[in-house]
Amino acid sequence: GKIIECAFASSNTEYTDLIDIIITADDELSGLKDCTSYQYYLSTSSTSLSGGEWKDYTNGETTTIGEGLTGEYYLFIKPVTDKAGNTSSTDYHIFGQYYFDNQGPEIVLNSENGDGWKKSHDIRVHVTDMHAGLSSSEWDLSYAWTENDTDIPSEWNQVDRSKVFSDSQNELYSTILKTRIDRGILFMDKGRKC
């Protein structure tokens, strides 16, 4: 009989950027038709094709899925036909749910005492990642000042860990950063600890 298998076909439970899978189509009796179309589709829906496009795979070889995707997806594989004219399914073969995160966290700065020229500014930082989430034990939050938005800072200041708190695994907050600079643009950087 005709078999469609997908190595690593079970759902992944944590967000990742890419997943390597092997899709294998086989027929032990007459063999598969020579003109078989080997294609898959990553869909945001478990019941219909949505948010993706058909892509080719090579039967029995590793295929990497998830590039550039963020969110929850299902793998749809086109049915195959054998040389006797039998089809593996009347519908698509569906695997998953797969979780991908290829989008960086969002950083929002709010001035506590308004914009404009002042001797100092109090700034609140809000960092959000709605997919893989954040962990204050795994991430460092640092900042730097420059005089324009084209200069790349050469030195970064670490945010005091005692002033960082979280209300969920998806959000980090920093209490007020005290700045004593007359002018400048604030750059924020969130980097994973090595």
PDB file of C-alpha atoms in Angstrom:
ATOM      1  CA  GLY A   1       0.000   0.000   0.000  1.00  0.00           C
ATOM      2  CA  LYS A   2       0.902   3.644  -0.376  1.00  0.00           C
ATOM      3  CA  ILE A   3       2.543   5.262   2.630  1.00  0.00           C
ATOM      4  CA  ILE A   4       3.153   8.920   3.444  1.00  0.00           C
ATOM      5  CA  GLU A   5       5.430   9.366   6.432  1.00  0.00           C
ATOM      6  CA  CYS A   6       6.948  12.478   7.923  1.00  0.00           C
ATOM      7  CA  ALA A   7       9.909  12.119  10.257  1.00  0.00           C
ATOM      8  CA  PHE A   8       9.422  14.552  13.138  1.00  0.00           C
ATOM      9  CA  ALA A   9       5.747  14.603  12.245  1.00  0.00           C
ATOM     10  CA  SER A  10       4.640  15.053  15.834  1.00  0.00           C
ATOM     11  CA  SER A  11       3.983  18.537  17.137  1.00  0.00           C
ATOM     12  CA  ASN A  12       6.845  20.512  18.620  1.00  0.00           C
ATOM     13  CA  THR A  13       5.879  21.993  21.973  1.00  0.00           C
ATOM     14  CA  GLU A  14       8.335  24.902  22.049  1.00  0.00           C
ATOM     15  CA  TYR A  15       8.994  27.694  19.600  1.00  0.00           C
ATOM     16  CA  THR A  16      11.960  27.259  17.270  1.00  0.00           C
ATOM     17  CA  ASP A  17      13.222  29.065  14.169  1.00  0.00           C
ATOM     18  CA  LEU A  18      13.504  26.003  11.867  1.00  0.00           C
ATOM     19  CA  ILE A  19      12.640  22.299  11.865  1.00  0.00           C
ATOM     20  CA  ASP A  20      14.278  19.580   9.749  1.00  0.00           C
ATOM     21  CA  ILE A  21      11.818  16.939   8.557  1.00  0.00           C
ATOM     22  CA  ILE A  22      11.962  13.991   6.160  1.00  0.00           C
ATOM     23  CA  ILE A  23       8.841  13.321   4.078  1.00  0.00           C
ATOM     24  CA  THR A  24       8.765   9.811   2.606  1.00  0.00           C
ATOM     25  CA  ALA A  25       6.207   8.604   0.068  1.00  0.00           C
ATOM     26  CA  ASP A  26       6.330   4.936  -0.918  1.00  0.00           C
ATOM     27  CA  ASP A  27       4.292   2.206  -2.576  1.00  0.00           C
ATOM     28  CA  GLU A  28       5.501  -1.379  -2.115  1.00  0.00           C
ATOM     29  CA  LEU A  29       3.444  -2.900  -4.941  1.00  0.00           C
ATOM     30  CA  SER A  30       3.327  -1.057  -8.279  1.00  0.00           C
ATOM     31  CA  GLY A  31       5.522   1.868  -7.183  1.00  0.00           C
ATOM     32  CA  LEU A  32       4.754   5.570  -7.387  1.00  0.00           C
ATOM     33  CA  LYS A  33       3.947   7.309 -10.665  1.00  0.00           C
ATOM     34  CA  ASP A  34       6.996   8.832 -12.309  1.00  0.00           C
ATOM     35  CA  CYS A  35       5.241  12.209 -12.587  1.00  0.00           C
ATOM     36  CA  THR A  36       4.343  12.401  -8.867  1.00  0.00           C
ATOM     37  CA  SER A  37       4.218  15.946  -7.507  1.00  0.00           C
ATOM     38  CA  TYR A  38       6.058  16.051  -4.162  1.00  0.00           C
ATOM     39  CA  GLN A  39       4.826  19.228  -2.459  1.00  0.00           C
ATOM     40  CA  TYR A  40       4.023  20.526   1.017  1.00  0.00           C
ATOM     41  CA  TYR A  41       2.258  23.603   2.378  1.00  0.00           C
ATOM     42  CA  LEU A  42       2.641  25.243   5.805  1.00  0.00           C
ATOM     43  CA  SER A  43      -0.771  26.554   6.850  1.00  0.00           C
ATOM     44  CA  THR A  44      -1.904  28.691   9.774  1.00  0.00           C
ATOM     45  CA  SER A  45      -5.090  26.566   9.821  1.00  0.00           C
ATOM     46  CA  SER A  46      -5.416  22.876  10.697  1.00  0.00           C
ATOM     47  CA  THR A  47      -8.376  22.424   8.348  1.00  0.00           C
ATOM     48  CA  SER A  48      -7.601  24.459   5.218  1.00  0.00           C
ATOM     49  CA  LEU A  49      -4.747  25.992   3.227  1.00  0.00           C
ATOM     50  CA  SER A  50      -4.137  29.459   4.626  1.00  0.00           C
ATOM     51  CA  GLY A  51      -1.194  31.868   4.810  1.00  0.00           C
ATOM     52  CA  GLY A  52       1.369  29.858   2.865  1.00  0.00           C
ATOM     53  CA  GLU A  53       2.358  28.507  -0.522  1.00  0.00           C
ATOM     54  CA  TRP A  54       3.105  25.121  -2.083  1.00  0.00           C
ATOM     55  CA  LYS A  55       6.778  24.163  -1.967  1.00  0.00           C
ATOM     56  CA  ASP A  56       8.612  21.183  -3.432  1.00  0.00           C
ATOM     57  CA  TYR A  57      10.335  18.517  -1.359  1.00  0.00           C
ATOM     58  CA  THR A  58      12.583  15.663  -2.418  1.00  0.00           C
ATOM     59  CA  ASN A  59      11.107  12.298  -1.451  1.00  0.00           C
ATOM     60  CA  GLY A  60      13.033  10.714   1.427  1.00  0.00           C
ATOM     61  CA  GLU A  61      15.465  13.610   1.937  1.00  0.00           C
ATOM     62  CA  THR A  62      15.724  16.266   4.656  1.00  0.00           C
ATOM     63  CA  THR A  63      13.606  19.373   4.153  1.00  0.00           C
ATOM     64  CA  THR A  64      13.932  22.417   6.402  1.00  0.00           C
ATOM     65  CA  ILE A  65      10.659  24.178   7.206  1.00  0.00           C
ATOM     66  CA  GLY A  66       9.798  27.415   8.998  1.00  0.00           C
ATOM     67  CA  GLU A  67      12.201  29.900   7.449  1.00  0.00           C
ATOM     68  CA  GLY A  68      10.912  33.432   8.054  1.00  0.00           C
ATOM     69  CA  LEU A  69       7.720  32.204   9.747  1.00  0.00           C
ATOM     70  CA  THR A  70       6.366  33.219  13.141  1.00  0.00           C
ATOM     71  CA  GLY A  71       3.340  31.608  14.743  1.00  0.00           C
ATOM     72  CA  GLU A  72       1.577  28.244  14.757  1.00  0.00           C
ATOM     73  CA  TYR A  73       1.533  26.176  11.562  1.00  0.00           C
ATOM     74  CA  TYR A  74       0.337  22.812  10.199  1.00  0.00           C
ATOM     75  CA  LEU A  75       2.077  20.769   7.499  1.00  0.00           C
ATOM     76  CA  PHE A  76      -0.128  19.740   4.542  1.00  0.00           C
ATOM     77  CA  ILE A  77       1.346  17.193   2.110  1.00  0.00           C
ATOM     78  CA  LYS A  78      -0.188  16.496  -1.297  1.00  0.00           C
ATOM     79  CA  PRO A  79      -1.415  12.921  -1.817  1.00  0.00           C
ATOM     80  CA  VAL A  80       0.628  10.651  -4.092  1.00  0.00           C
ATOM     81  CA  THR A  81      -0.559   8.224  -6.760  1.00  0.00           C
ATOM     82  CA  ASP A  82       0.851   4.813  -7.631  1.00  0.00           C
ATOM     83  CA  LYS A  83       1.331   3.339 -11.116  1.00  0.00           C
ATOM     84  CA  ALA A  84      -1.949   1.441 -10.758  1.00  0.00           C
ATOM     85  CA  GLY A  85      -3.833   4.730 -10.305  1.00  0.00           C
ATOM     86  CA  ASN A  86      -4.506   4.432  -6.549  1.00  0.00           C
ATOM     87  CA  THR A  87      -4.175   7.603  -4.481  1.00  0.00           C
ATOM     88  CA  SER A  88      -2.759   7.742  -0.924  1.00  0.00           C
ATOM     89  CA  SER A  89      -5.637   9.901   0.284  1.00  0.00           C
ATOM     90  CA  THR A  90      -8.719  11.690  -0.969  1.00  0.00           C
ATOM     91  CA  ASP A  91      -7.463  14.765   0.877  1.00  0.00           C
ATOM     92  CA  TYR A  92      -4.165  16.172   2.112  1.00  0.00           C
ATOM     93  CA  HIS A  93      -1.965  14.426   4.688  1.00  0.00           C
ATOM     94  CA  ILE A  94      -1.796  16.814   7.690  1.00  0.00           C
ATOM     95  CA  PHE A  95       0.901  16.881  10.401  1.00  0.00           C
ATOM     96  CA  GLY A  96       1.650  19.255  13.278  1.00  0.00           C
ATOM     97  CA  GLN A  97       1.106  21.683  15.040  1.00  0.00           C
ATOM     98  CA  TYR A  98       4.510  23.387  14.636  1.00  0.00           C
ATOM     99  CA  TYR A  99       5.589  26.536  16.496  1.00  0.00           C
ATOM    100  CA  PHE A 100       7.993  28.950  14.775  1.00  0.00           C
ATOM    101  CA  ASP A 101       9.500  32.222  16.003  1.00  0.00           C
ATOM    102  CA  ASN A 102      11.620  34.201  13.540  1.00  0.00           C
ATOM    103  CA  GLN A 103      10.651  37.639  14.826  1.00  0.00           C
ATOM    104  CA  GLY A 104      12.689  39.618  17.344  1.00  0.00           C
ATOM    105  CA  PRO A 105      11.244  41.077  20.530  1.00  0.00           C
ATOM    106  CA  GLU A 106       9.601  44.498  20.458  1.00  0.00           C
ATOM    107  CA  ILE A 107      11.110  47.287  22.534  1.00  0.00           C
ATOM    108  CA  VAL A 108       9.015  50.340  23.450  1.00  0.00           C
ATOM    109  CA  LEU A 109      10.401  53.384  25.277  1.00  0.00           C
ATOM    110  CA  ASN A 110       8.216  55.840  27.168  1.00  0.00           C
ATOM    111  CA  SER A 111       9.491  59.101  28.573  1.00  0.00           C
ATOM    112  CA  GLU A 112       8.084  59.569  32.062  1.00  0.00           C
ATOM    113  CA  ASN A 113       8.488  63.342  31.954  1.00  0.00           C
ATOM    114  CA  GLY A 114       7.868  64.199  28.294  1.00  0.00           C
ATOM    115  CA  ASP A 115      10.098  64.858  25.301  1.00  0.00           C
ATOM    116  CA  GLY A 116      12.250  67.848  24.481  1.00  0.00           C
ATOM    117  CA  TRP A 117      15.310  69.492  26.039  1.00  0.00           C
ATOM    118  CA  LYS A 118      15.786  68.776  29.730  1.00  0.00           C
ATOM    119  CA  LYS A 119      18.683  68.223  32.092  1.00  0.00           C
ATOM    120  CA  SER A 120      17.504  64.663  32.565  1.00  0.00           C
ATOM    121  CA  HIS A 121      14.841  62.247  31.326  1.00  0.00           C
ATOM    122  CA  ASP A 122      13.190  59.353  33.114  1.00  0.00           C
ATOM    123  CA  ILE A 123      12.527  56.566  30.616  1.00  0.00           C
ATOM    124  CA  ARG A 124      10.503  53.372  31.065  1.00  0.00           C
ATOM    125  CA  VAL A 125      11.405  50.410  28.841  1.00  0.00           C
ATOM    126  CA  HIS A 126       8.891  47.710  27.869  1.00  0.00           C
ATOM    127  CA  VAL A 127      10.143  44.589  26.046  1.00  0.00           C
ATOM    128  CA  THR A 128       7.645  42.100  24.587  1.00  0.00           C
ATOM    129  CA  ASP A 129       7.942  38.822  22.699  1.00  0.00           C
ATOM    130  CA  MET A 130       4.573  37.200  22.129  1.00  0.00           C
ATOM    131  CA  HIS A 131       5.865  33.898  20.716  1.00  0.00           C
ATOM    132  CA  ALA A 132       8.919  32.229  22.237  1.00  0.00           C
ATOM    133  CA  GLY A 133       8.696  34.560  25.212  1.00  0.00           C
ATOM    134  CA  LEU A 134      11.383  36.111  27.367  1.00  0.00           C
ATOM    135  CA  SER A 135      13.157  35.061  30.497  1.00  0.00           C
ATOM    136  CA  SER A 136      14.822  37.685  32.648  1.00  0.00           C
ATOM    137  CA  SER A 137      17.413  35.087  33.665  1.00  0.00           C
ATOM    138  CA  GLU A 138      18.448  34.464  30.051  1.00  0.00           C
ATOM    139  CA  TRP A 139      18.512  37.964  28.607  1.00  0.00           C
ATOM    140  CA  ASP A 140      20.484  41.123  29.216  1.00  0.00           C
ATOM    141  CA  LEU A 141      19.004  44.547  28.554  1.00  0.00           C
ATOM    142  CA  SER A 142      21.456  47.302  27.763  1.00  0.00           C
ATOM    143  CA  TYR A 143      21.255  50.848  26.431  1.00  0.00           C
ATOM    144  CA  ALA A 144      23.473  53.535  24.893  1.00  0.00           C
ATOM    145  CA  TRP A 145      23.199  57.182  23.890  1.00  0.00           C
ATOM    146  CA  THR A 146      24.280  58.757  20.606  1.00  0.00           C
ATOM    147  CA  GLU A 147      23.806  62.218  19.153  1.00  0.00           C
ATOM    148  CA  ASN A 148      22.029  60.964  16.005  1.00  0.00           C
ATOM    149  CA  ASP A 149      20.263  57.857  14.767  1.00  0.00           C
ATOM    150  CA  THR A 150      23.007  56.863  12.305  1.00  0.00           C
ATOM    151  CA  ASP A 151      25.850  56.427  14.800  1.00  0.00           C
ATOM    152  CA  ILE A 152      26.282  52.891  16.096  1.00  0.00           C
ATOM    153  CA  PRO A 153      27.068  52.953  19.797  1.00  0.00           C
ATOM    154  CA  SER A 154      30.488  51.610  20.750  1.00  0.00           C
ATOM    155  CA  GLU A 155      29.732  51.210  24.453  1.00  0.00           C
ATOM    156  CA  TRP A 156      26.600  49.877  26.086  1.00  0.00           C
ATOM    157  CA  ASN A 157      25.321  50.366  29.640  1.00  0.00           C
ATOM    158  CA  GLN A 158      23.790  47.387  31.393  1.00  0.00           C
ATOM    159  CA  VAL A 159      20.346  47.894  32.921  1.00  0.00           C
ATOM    160  CA  ASP A 160      20.479  47.169  36.640  1.00  0.00           C
ATOM    161  CA  ARG A 161      19.037  43.632  37.050  1.00  0.00           C
ATOM    162  CA  SER A 162      17.325  44.661  40.275  1.00  0.00           C
ATOM    163  CA  LYS A 163      15.218  47.127  38.274  1.00  0.00           C
ATOM    164  CA  VAL A 164      13.947  44.534  35.762  1.00  0.00           C
ATOM    165  CA  PHE A 165      10.733  42.679  36.476  1.00  0.00           C
ATOM    166  CA  SER A 166       8.308  40.510  34.526  1.00  0.00           C
ATOM    167  CA  ASP A 167       4.563  39.968  34.709  1.00  0.00           C
ATOM    168  CA  SER A 168       4.602  37.003  32.296  1.00  0.00           C
ATOM    169  CA  GLN A 169       7.061  34.952  30.282  1.00  0.00           C
ATOM    170  CA  ASN A 170       6.358  37.208  27.290  1.00  0.00           C
ATOM    171  CA  GLU A 171       7.128  40.592  28.800  1.00  0.00           C
ATOM    172  CA  LEU A 172      10.014  42.315  30.552  1.00  0.00           C
ATOM    173  CA  TYR A 173       9.898  45.773  32.038  1.00  0.00           C
ATOM    174  CA  SER A 174      12.655  48.002  33.236  1.00  0.00           C
ATOM    175  CA  THR A 175      11.945  50.563  35.879  1.00  0.00           C
ATOM    176  CA  ILE A 176      12.994  54.099  35.141  1.00  0.00           C
ATOM    177  CA  LEU A 177      16.400  54.647  33.590  1.00  0.00           C
ATOM    178  CA  LYS A 178      17.842  57.900  34.932  1.00  0.00           C
ATOM    179  CA  THR A 179      19.708  59.771  32.214  1.00  0.00           C
ATOM    180  CA  ARG A 180      21.860  62.823  32.684  1.00  0.00           C
ATOM    181  CA  ILE A 181      22.530  63.919  29.134  1.00  0.00           C
ATOM    182  CA  ASP A 182      21.517  67.096  27.356  1.00  0.00           C
ATOM    183  CA  ARG A 183      20.784  65.599  23.970  1.00  0.00           C
ATOM    184  CA  GLY A 184      20.923  62.274  22.249  1.00  0.00           C
ATOM    185  CA  ILE A 185      19.081  59.279  20.883  1.00  0.00           C
ATOM    186  CA  LEU A 186      18.618  56.217  23.038  1.00  0.00           C
ATOM    187  CA  PHE A 187      19.436  52.818  21.509  1.00  0.00           C
ATOM    188  CA  MET A 188      18.242  49.620  23.150  1.00  0.00           C
ATOM    189  CA  ASP A 189      19.793  46.203  22.686  1.00  0.00           C
ATOM    190  CA  LYS A 190      18.498  42.886  23.947  1.00  0.00           C
ATOM    191  CA  GLY A 191      21.004  40.092  23.592  1.00  0.00           C
ATOM    192  CA  ARG A 192      21.086  36.469  24.734  1.00  0.00           C
ATOM    193  CA  LYS A 193      23.666  35.648  27.334  1.00  0.00           C
ATOM    194  CA  CYS A 194      26.456  33.366  26.153  1.00  0.00           C
TER     195      CYS A 194
END
